[in-house]
Amino acid sequence: MRWSRCLALMALGCTIVAITSPARAIDAVSVRGDAPAIDLTAVVELQHSNDPDRIQVSTAPGTDGIVRRIEVRAREGGQNWAVFALANNTDDQLDRLIVAPHYRVVGSGLLWPDLGLSRIATITPSTGDRPDRQESPTADVYRVTLDPGAVITFVAELRTDKLPQLYLWEPDAYKDKVNSFTLYQGIVIGISGLLALVLTILFVVKGSIMFPAAAALAWAVLVYIGVDFGFWGKVLDMSNNAERVWRAAGEAILAATLLVFLFAYLNLSRWHVRYSHITIGWLTFLSSLVALALFDPAVASGIARMSLVLIAVAGFALIVYLSTHGFDRAVLLIPTWFLLLVWVCAAGMTVAGAVTNDIVGPALLGGLVLIVMLIGFTVMQHAFAGGGATTGVVSDVERRALALAGSGDLIWDWDVSSDKVFTSPETESLLGLKRGTLEGPAAKWLEVLHPLDQDRFRASLDSVLDQRRGRLVQDFRLRTPDGHFMWFALKARPVVGSDGEVSRVVGTLTDVTEIKNAEERLLHDSVHDNLTGLPNRKLFIDRLGAVANFAKSMPSLRPTLMVIDLDRFKQVNDSVGIAVGDSILLTLARRLTRILKPQDTLARLAGDQFGLILLSEQDPARITAFAETIRKTIRAPIAFNDREIFLTASIGLALSDPQTQLSEEIIKDAELAMYHSKRIGGDRIDVYKPAMRARKTDRLTLESELRRAIERQEISLLYQPIVRLEDRSVAGFEALARWDHPKLGRMSPIEFITIAEEIGAIVDLGTLVLDQAARQLSVWQRAMRAREPIFMSVNVSSRQLLRHDLIHDIRSVLSRWSVARGTLKIELTESLVMENPEHAAQMLTRIRELGTGLSLDDFGTGHSSLAYLQRFPFDTIKIDQSFVRTTSRGTRPVILKSIIALAHDLGMEVVAEGAETDSDAVELYQLGCEYAQGFAFGEPMDSDAAMRLLTEERLEAAS
């Protein structure tokens, strides 16, 4: 008997060796007859053999207490083994099933997860026959028979290095368990399939992108559940390795469809294009995981699981963010996505092994179906609530109703047969009327219509009734309870009944009050000055034409035209800035308006030029007195911060007579008189005389003549001496430009320089003056050969300073004419330098490096900063004559002395302008001033006179 048993064991490929010495043995698990299932996972001993063909293990002690050593040969060449022992302590023979599931979500892992395989290749018992393998697509099942009192050690050859779970089942209990799970799985798959089908049908009915996205998510869940439940294995007869590929690809598709649904439902493309880029990139990455699953399912599955977690967390944060920003669609998704977040947490705990119950896997899949079902309900709620894009058939009436609702227009319906008007309640709400006020007969509307619109409204309705066709388009005003009116636009058409008569007139009302107000503002602005609100030149000419027509019927009416132009207003703008200059113009306009009568018209013709049509005065003496009142009104000081600004004006009058045509010609006559006043000094009133037209060319001719004079170098220079106060010798000259017009005579520099600036010829003019002054200075310095060479000051305009070509112009002049270094001085006004201090500082430094002097003109009249003054490389400061002329009266000696001391502290010399008497010169010298110029030392003279002055002074010094 013993030999026959050994032969049987040899046939099974095992060798049993009795061990009499102590050996390490495993503990046998006692199998009870009433236990339906025993979890052997914890008692299984996993071993690894270096020999690919066999393994030797110690058996559990038998009933005789002997531990044996057995050798088991590998059938598939595996090196991973599982050893466990079972003991039947009952008196009955027991049949049991050893079950090792292919895949368990519990403990499968987040990264490089275990996606399932056939776990056991074969099981070899220490005694008895090999267990019979039972057919099962989801687990390795072996049937064993345990004799009463037997202790059997089982050695299982494993196909993987992991054995997630090993159970010992009572056959009937295992069958019941499989049947129960089969029923549960069938129910879940049925619900999932039905949900996917319903969402697909909804996608066909509704065309919004969220519906195919939801349907795709439902189909992805159905595919994944089918793989996990082994459903597709039954349909497609998949191998274990193919099932791992399907499981990994299913998880990647599930993450991708969830991402697509989130993007489509929240319509993220409307918020920012960045969301679209992120989603497309993410989907491309997830799609690549499907291909990766063919080569390495574990890596693809791990990345897909991480993406699923990230989508759930980031999606919830995004949903909450959009909900707080008033996106109603996101609010509806909060409960469902929160449940998804809970599901992800539970799934994470399960794959990490924190939850080990056998029910958790199927429960998670059922929860996933529940989440998709809630998503489907949310989508359907949105669809049937009207949130989806309606692509179904819409009737023409419905389309028109939707268009009317979308336009926001009000309904206006007149039932002609019953003479009852209906309008939307919003019409009465806009007007502040009680509900039903505008309902009733059409004649009732006449009570709230503007009186000027009543007849037109009545005639339009009568015309529609008579003609039985056409379209009623009319604008009218309706009165509100507080007395003001609102504009409405009525667009309506008649509806003709079967009898050929108009049965009703139906249309829309639109509130156009803002449009009408805007039209009125545009009309007002087109004929009025934006700054002062006065009529502009166009309206002024129109008023003049109206006065001309009125004068034809009243020969005694003789209007007077005045043109008022402010003197030196550009210098005011340069000094205080354009914004303050506009405030000054507005102040003057209000002053002049106060002294006018209603029949007079004041207009702003140009920047600082005003026009006046005077009708209230007819007597010439009173007209002259009124013009004097205007002149005094303008001369009144204007307070600005802590200083007062004084302005003057040149006023030209044109008196009309029966032979005078009231047209634009009379405006030109008044302008000629104004220019005459300005040419001879300004701050005066001149009446137009025909002789002025012979002496005065028009502006365009004057501009062209100035251009020719600059091109032909017809601009001459006069030179005003600058005297050294110490010995009263001539230290230098200031070059002053003069234009001797062939018809108008010598013109004031203020007048033609202003024209040159306006026509853009100031740069050419400045270059001409600079070249002539340098040439004359070179002649004088060669002739005099003085120990201290004389200098020449030349004024530079803002247009020249802002151009970088000024550096080139000065360099060219200095290369043509040999002058002593620093004797050609460039003069700039204080306001000009402070227009752009940073640019001016750079330009002045470069000019100084060329070897020219720099003089700051009109110091004290602007708003210079001492900090900037230190940065400017000036070597001379010229004190404005307004400070010099008042020193004799003792009003500003302290200020003058402070300016001189400041200049000396900064290393600069001082030139005082406006010294008119010898006492002025003495006092300036006592205050420390080095140089002075003014009528006390000579008026501007030509080059010959200046040369004679220098020669006489040299002879006196020699004698």
Short mmCIF file of C-alpha atoms in Angstrom, two decimals, residues 176-375:
data_model
loop_
_atom_site.label_atom_id
_atom_site.label_comp_id
_atom_site.label_asym_id
_atom_site.label_seq_id
_atom_site.Cartn_x
_atom_site.Cartn_y
_atom_site.Cartn_z
CA ASP A 176 -25.31 31.41 -5.29
CA LYS A 177 -22.77 34.21 -4.99
CA VAL A 178 -21.99 34.12 -8.72
CA ASN A 179 -25.68 34.07 -9.56
CA SER A 180 -26.40 37.03 -7.29
CA PHE A 181 -23.59 39.07 -8.74
CA THR A 182 -24.67 38.08 -12.25
CA LEU A 183 -28.15 39.43 -11.52
CA TYR A 184 -26.70 42.68 -10.07
CA GLN A 185 -24.34 43.07 -12.98
CA GLY A 186 -27.15 42.48 -15.46
CA ILE A 187 -29.28 45.16 -13.79
CA VAL A 188 -26.40 47.67 -13.77
CA ILE A 189 -25.48 46.96 -17.40
CA GLY A 190 -29.16 47.23 -18.40
CA ILE A 191 -29.58 50.57 -16.67
CA SER A 192 -26.33 51.85 -18.15
CA GLY A 193 -27.27 50.72 -21.65
CA LEU A 194 -30.74 52.23 -21.38
CA LEU A 195 -29.25 55.51 -20.13
CA ALA A 196 -26.77 55.60 -23.01
CA LEU A 197 -29.60 54.94 -25.47
CA VAL A 198 -31.81 57.69 -24.00
CA LEU A 199 -29.00 60.26 -24.09
CA THR A 200 -28.24 59.27 -27.67
CA ILE A 201 -31.88 59.83 -28.61
CA LEU A 202 -31.78 63.18 -26.80
CA PHE A 203 -28.72 64.06 -28.87
CA VAL A 204 -30.73 63.41 -32.04
CA VAL A 205 -33.60 65.59 -30.81
CA LYS A 206 -31.45 68.40 -29.38
CA GLY A 207 -28.49 69.68 -31.31
CA SER A 208 -26.43 71.28 -28.53
CA ILE A 209 -22.93 69.92 -28.07
CA MET A 210 -23.61 68.97 -24.45
CA PHE A 211 -25.99 66.17 -25.50
CA PRO A 212 -23.57 64.13 -27.63
CA ALA A 213 -20.95 64.71 -24.92
CA ALA A 214 -23.29 63.27 -22.27
CA ALA A 215 -24.20 60.36 -24.56
CA ALA A 216 -20.51 59.61 -25.19
CA LEU A 217 -19.87 59.58 -21.44
CA ALA A 218 -22.76 57.11 -20.92
CA TRP A 219 -21.43 54.79 -23.66
CA ALA A 220 -17.92 54.96 -22.17
CA VAL A 221 -19.28 53.93 -18.76
CA LEU A 222 -21.22 51.09 -20.38
CA VAL A 223 -18.07 49.82 -22.12
CA TYR A 224 -16.02 50.04 -18.94
CA ILE A 225 -18.64 48.25 -16.82
CA GLY A 226 -18.95 45.53 -19.46
CA VAL A 227 -15.21 44.93 -19.31
CA ASP A 228 -15.12 44.88 -15.51
CA PHE A 229 -18.10 42.52 -15.23
CA GLY A 230 -16.64 40.21 -17.88
CA PHE A 231 -19.60 40.83 -20.19
CA TRP A 232 -17.49 41.56 -23.25
CA GLY A 233 -15.40 38.48 -22.55
CA LYS A 234 -18.50 36.38 -23.04
CA VAL A 235 -19.48 38.23 -26.19
CA LEU A 236 -16.05 38.58 -27.81
CA ASP A 237 -14.26 35.65 -26.13
CA MET A 238 -11.29 37.79 -25.08
CA SER A 239 -8.08 36.45 -23.61
CA ASN A 240 -6.78 37.67 -20.24
CA ASN A 241 -4.19 39.93 -21.84
CA ALA A 242 -6.79 41.45 -24.18
CA GLU A 243 -9.00 42.12 -21.18
CA ARG A 244 -6.17 44.17 -19.58
CA VAL A 245 -5.87 46.24 -22.77
CA TRP A 246 -9.64 46.80 -22.86
CA ARG A 247 -9.69 47.77 -19.17
CA ALA A 248 -6.84 50.31 -19.58
CA ALA A 249 -8.33 51.76 -22.77
CA GLY A 250 -11.75 51.94 -21.10
CA GLU A 251 -10.37 53.98 -18.20
CA ALA A 252 -8.64 56.39 -20.64
CA ILE A 253 -11.85 56.78 -22.68
CA LEU A 254 -13.85 57.32 -19.48
CA ALA A 255 -11.52 60.17 -18.43
CA ALA A 256 -11.61 61.67 -21.93
CA THR A 257 -15.42 61.63 -22.25
CA LEU A 258 -15.79 63.09 -18.75
CA LEU A 259 -13.49 65.95 -19.78
CA VAL A 260 -15.43 66.49 -23.01
CA PHE A 261 -18.71 66.60 -21.13
CA LEU A 262 -17.37 69.16 -18.65
CA PHE A 263 -16.10 71.37 -21.48
CA ALA A 264 -19.32 71.06 -23.51
CA TYR A 265 -21.76 71.49 -20.65
CA LEU A 266 -20.03 74.53 -19.16
CA ASN A 267 -19.46 75.93 -22.66
CA LEU A 268 -15.90 76.86 -21.64
CA SER A 269 -15.09 78.23 -25.08
CA ARG A 270 -17.26 81.27 -24.28
CA TRP A 271 -15.19 82.16 -21.21
CA HIS A 272 -11.65 82.07 -22.53
CA VAL A 273 -9.90 80.53 -25.52
CA ARG A 274 -7.29 79.18 -23.09
CA TYR A 275 -9.86 76.67 -21.81
CA SER A 276 -10.25 75.31 -25.34
CA HIS A 277 -6.50 74.94 -25.77
CA ILE A 278 -6.13 73.12 -22.44
CA THR A 279 -9.03 70.79 -23.23
CA ILE A 280 -7.77 69.93 -26.72
CA GLY A 281 -4.29 69.22 -25.40
CA TRP A 282 -5.66 67.07 -22.59
CA LEU A 283 -7.89 65.10 -24.96
CA THR A 284 -4.97 64.49 -27.31
CA PHE A 285 -2.95 63.19 -24.39
CA LEU A 286 -5.77 60.88 -23.24
CA SER A 287 -6.27 59.61 -26.79
CA SER A 288 -2.62 58.65 -26.91
CA LEU A 289 -3.21 56.52 -23.80
CA VAL A 290 -5.51 54.26 -25.81
CA ALA A 291 -2.61 53.50 -28.15
CA LEU A 292 -0.26 53.12 -25.19
CA ALA A 293 -2.63 50.53 -23.69
CA LEU A 294 -1.78 48.16 -26.55
CA PHE A 295 1.87 48.09 -25.43
CA ASP A 296 1.78 48.74 -21.69
CA PRO A 297 -1.74 48.61 -20.21
CA ALA A 298 -0.54 49.20 -16.64
CA VAL A 299 1.16 52.51 -17.44
CA ALA A 300 -1.78 53.70 -19.55
CA SER A 301 -4.25 52.77 -16.82
CA GLY A 302 -2.22 54.54 -14.11
CA ILE A 303 -2.06 57.77 -16.12
CA ALA A 304 -5.79 57.53 -16.91
CA ARG A 305 -6.64 57.10 -13.21
CA MET A 306 -4.53 60.14 -12.30
CA SER A 307 -6.26 62.15 -15.05
CA LEU A 308 -9.65 61.08 -13.73
CA VAL A 309 -8.75 62.37 -10.25
CA LEU A 310 -7.43 65.63 -11.69
CA ILE A 311 -10.54 66.14 -13.84
CA ALA A 312 -12.82 65.59 -10.85
CA VAL A 313 -10.94 67.99 -8.55
CA ALA A 314 -10.21 70.71 -11.14
CA GLY A 315 -13.72 70.39 -12.57
CA PHE A 316 -15.33 70.90 -9.16
CA ALA A 317 -13.20 73.98 -8.52
CA LEU A 318 -14.12 75.37 -11.95
CA ILE A 319 -17.82 74.68 -11.42
CA VAL A 320 -17.79 76.48 -8.06
CA TYR A 321 -15.91 79.42 -9.62
CA LEU A 322 -18.38 79.78 -12.48
CA SER A 323 -21.32 79.40 -10.10
CA THR A 324 -20.09 82.34 -8.02
CA HIS A 325 -19.89 84.39 -11.23
CA GLY A 326 -23.55 83.95 -12.09
CA PHE A 327 -23.38 80.99 -14.55
CA ASP A 328 -26.64 79.15 -13.86
CA ARG A 329 -25.64 76.08 -15.84
CA ALA A 330 -22.73 75.49 -13.47
CA VAL A 331 -25.01 75.75 -10.43
CA LEU A 332 -27.09 72.81 -11.68
CA LEU A 333 -23.99 70.62 -11.93
CA ILE A 334 -22.69 71.20 -8.38
CA PRO A 335 -24.56 68.26 -6.63
CA THR A 336 -23.67 65.77 -9.36
CA TRP A 337 -20.02 66.75 -9.51
CA PHE A 338 -19.76 66.71 -5.73
CA LEU A 339 -21.06 63.14 -5.81
CA LEU A 340 -18.42 62.38 -8.47
CA LEU A 341 -15.76 63.83 -6.17
CA VAL A 342 -16.96 61.53 -3.36
CA TRP A 343 -16.91 58.57 -5.78
CA VAL A 344 -13.33 59.37 -6.80
CA CYS A 345 -12.29 59.51 -3.13
CA ALA A 346 -13.94 56.16 -2.45
CA ALA A 347 -12.34 54.64 -5.56
CA GLY A 348 -8.96 55.98 -4.47
CA MET A 349 -9.30 54.38 -1.04
CA THR A 350 -10.34 51.11 -2.70
CA VAL A 351 -7.45 50.86 -5.16
CA ALA A 352 -5.07 51.83 -2.36
CA GLY A 353 -6.32 48.87 -0.27
CA ALA A 354 -7.88 50.96 2.52
CA VAL A 355 -11.27 49.35 1.75
CA THR A 356 -11.19 45.55 1.18
CA ASN A 357 -14.80 44.44 1.15
CA ASP A 358 -15.82 42.29 -1.83
CA ILE A 359 -18.91 44.40 -2.35
CA VAL A 360 -16.99 47.65 -2.86
CA GLY A 361 -15.99 46.91 -6.48
CA PRO A 362 -19.50 46.30 -7.83
CA ALA A 363 -20.78 49.11 -5.61
CA LEU A 364 -18.34 51.58 -7.18
CA LEU A 365 -19.49 50.59 -10.65
CA GLY A 366 -23.11 50.99 -9.60
CA GLY A 367 -22.26 54.42 -8.15
CA LEU A 368 -20.65 55.40 -11.44
CA VAL A 369 -23.86 54.51 -13.29
CA LEU A 370 -25.79 56.56 -10.72
CA ILE A 371 -23.56 59.57 -11.37
CA VAL A 372 -24.05 59.28 -15.13
CA MET A 373 -27.78 58.99 -14.53
CA LEU A 374 -27.72 62.25 -12.52
CA ILE A 375 -25.72 63.87 -15.32
#
